[in-house]
Short mmCIF file of C-alpha atoms in Angstrom, two decimals:
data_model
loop_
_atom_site.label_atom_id
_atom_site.label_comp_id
_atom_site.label_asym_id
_atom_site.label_seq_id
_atom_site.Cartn_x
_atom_site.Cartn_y
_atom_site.Cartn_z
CA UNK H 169 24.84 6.63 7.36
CA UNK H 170 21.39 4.88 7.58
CA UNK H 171 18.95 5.69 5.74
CA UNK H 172 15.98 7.57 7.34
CA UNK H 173 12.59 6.12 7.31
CA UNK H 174 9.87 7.94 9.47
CA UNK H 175 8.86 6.35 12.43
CA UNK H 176 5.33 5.93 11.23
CA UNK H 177 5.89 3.48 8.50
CA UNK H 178 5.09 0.46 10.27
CA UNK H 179 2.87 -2.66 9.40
CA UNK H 180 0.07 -1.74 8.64
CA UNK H 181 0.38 1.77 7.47
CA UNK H 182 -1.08 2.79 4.22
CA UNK H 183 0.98 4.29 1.34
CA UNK H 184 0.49 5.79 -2.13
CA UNK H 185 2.81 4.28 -4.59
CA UNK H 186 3.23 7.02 -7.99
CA UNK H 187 4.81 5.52 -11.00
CA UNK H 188 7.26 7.16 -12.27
CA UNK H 189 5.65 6.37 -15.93
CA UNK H 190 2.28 6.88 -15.00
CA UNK H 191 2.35 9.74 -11.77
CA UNK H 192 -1.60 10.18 -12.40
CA UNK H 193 -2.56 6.75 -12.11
CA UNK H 194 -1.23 6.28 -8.14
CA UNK H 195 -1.63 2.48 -6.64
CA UNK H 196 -2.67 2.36 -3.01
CA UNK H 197 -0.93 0.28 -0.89
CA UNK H 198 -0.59 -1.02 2.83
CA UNK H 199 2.59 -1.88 4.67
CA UNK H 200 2.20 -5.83 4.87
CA UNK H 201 5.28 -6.49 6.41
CA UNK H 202 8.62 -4.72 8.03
CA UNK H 203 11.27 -7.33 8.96
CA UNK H 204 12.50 -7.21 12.03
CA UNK H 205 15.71 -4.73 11.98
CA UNK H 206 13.52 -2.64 9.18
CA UNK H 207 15.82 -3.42 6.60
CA UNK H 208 13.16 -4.33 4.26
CA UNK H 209 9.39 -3.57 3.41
CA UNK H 210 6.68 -5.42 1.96
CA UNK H 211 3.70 -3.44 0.73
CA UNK H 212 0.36 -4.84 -0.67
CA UNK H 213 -2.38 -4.03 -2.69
CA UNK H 214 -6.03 -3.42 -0.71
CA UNK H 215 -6.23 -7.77 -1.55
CA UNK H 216 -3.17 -8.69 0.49
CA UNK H 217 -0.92 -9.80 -2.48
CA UNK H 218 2.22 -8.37 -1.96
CA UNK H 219 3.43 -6.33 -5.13
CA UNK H 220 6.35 -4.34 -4.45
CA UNK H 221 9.46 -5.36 -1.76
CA UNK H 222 11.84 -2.10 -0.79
CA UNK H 223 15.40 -1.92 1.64
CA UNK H 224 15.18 0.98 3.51
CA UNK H 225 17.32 2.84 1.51
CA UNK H 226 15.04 2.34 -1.64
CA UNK H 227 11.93 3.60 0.85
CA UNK H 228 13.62 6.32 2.22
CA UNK H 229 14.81 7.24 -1.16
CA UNK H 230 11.34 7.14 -2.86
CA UNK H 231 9.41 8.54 0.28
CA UNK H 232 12.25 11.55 0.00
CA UNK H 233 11.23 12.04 -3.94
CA UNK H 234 7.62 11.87 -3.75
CA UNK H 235 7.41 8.17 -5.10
CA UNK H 236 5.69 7.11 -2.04
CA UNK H 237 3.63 9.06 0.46
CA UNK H 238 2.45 8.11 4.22
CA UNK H 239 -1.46 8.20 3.74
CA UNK H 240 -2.73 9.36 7.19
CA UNK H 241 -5.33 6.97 6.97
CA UNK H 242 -6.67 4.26 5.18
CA UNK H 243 -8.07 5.19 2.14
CA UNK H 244 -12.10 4.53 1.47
CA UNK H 245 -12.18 1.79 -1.07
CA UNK H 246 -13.66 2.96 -4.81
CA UNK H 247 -17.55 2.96 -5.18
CA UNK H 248 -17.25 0.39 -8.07
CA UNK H 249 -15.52 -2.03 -5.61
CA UNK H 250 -17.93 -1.49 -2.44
CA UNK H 251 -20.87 -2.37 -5.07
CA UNK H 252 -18.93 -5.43 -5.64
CA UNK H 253 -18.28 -6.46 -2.21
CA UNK H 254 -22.15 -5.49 -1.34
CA UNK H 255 -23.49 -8.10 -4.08
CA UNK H 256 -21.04 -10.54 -3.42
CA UNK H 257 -21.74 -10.81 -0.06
CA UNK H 258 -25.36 -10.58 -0.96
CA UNK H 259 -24.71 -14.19 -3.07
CA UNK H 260 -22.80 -15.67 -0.43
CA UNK H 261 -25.41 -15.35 2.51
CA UNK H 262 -27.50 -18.25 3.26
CA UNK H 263 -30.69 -17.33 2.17
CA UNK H 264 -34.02 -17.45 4.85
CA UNK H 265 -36.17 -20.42 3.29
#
């Protein structure tokens, strides 16, 4: 018997990852890549490096568990890391002489 993924968990999709050592602390994650029988699953963090790599067993398992959740959308990004973004892009602009 396969195991079941839900339809929704395509590329793309963003997931919450719990830790079974640290269930407070959840990472957020985005599905970066689903190969093409969906045998396996790359997720990412919000910078595109790839952190964790599942079969579809192990996802099905952990999205069955609680381990992982679907996120229905993506989540907003942490005020500490807009701020960042903001003055970064700030520094990177050409400035008007």
């Amino acid at each position: 018997r396969e195991a079941d993924v839900p339809a929704e968990v395509t590329m793309g999709a963003w997931m919450e990852i719990r830790d079974k050592d640290k269930p407070e602390e959840p990472r957020i994650a985005k599905v970066l890549f689903v190969s093409p029988k969906k045998t396996r699953y790359v997720l990412s963090d919000r910078r595109g490096q790839s952190f964790l790599e599942l079969t579809r067993a192990e996802l099905a398992r952990r999205l069955r568990t609680g381990e992982v959740a679907r996120l229905a959308k993506e989540p907003e990004e942490p005020l500490f890391d807009r701020i960042m973004h903001g003055l970064l892009g700030k520094l990177r602009a050409p400035s008007a002489a």
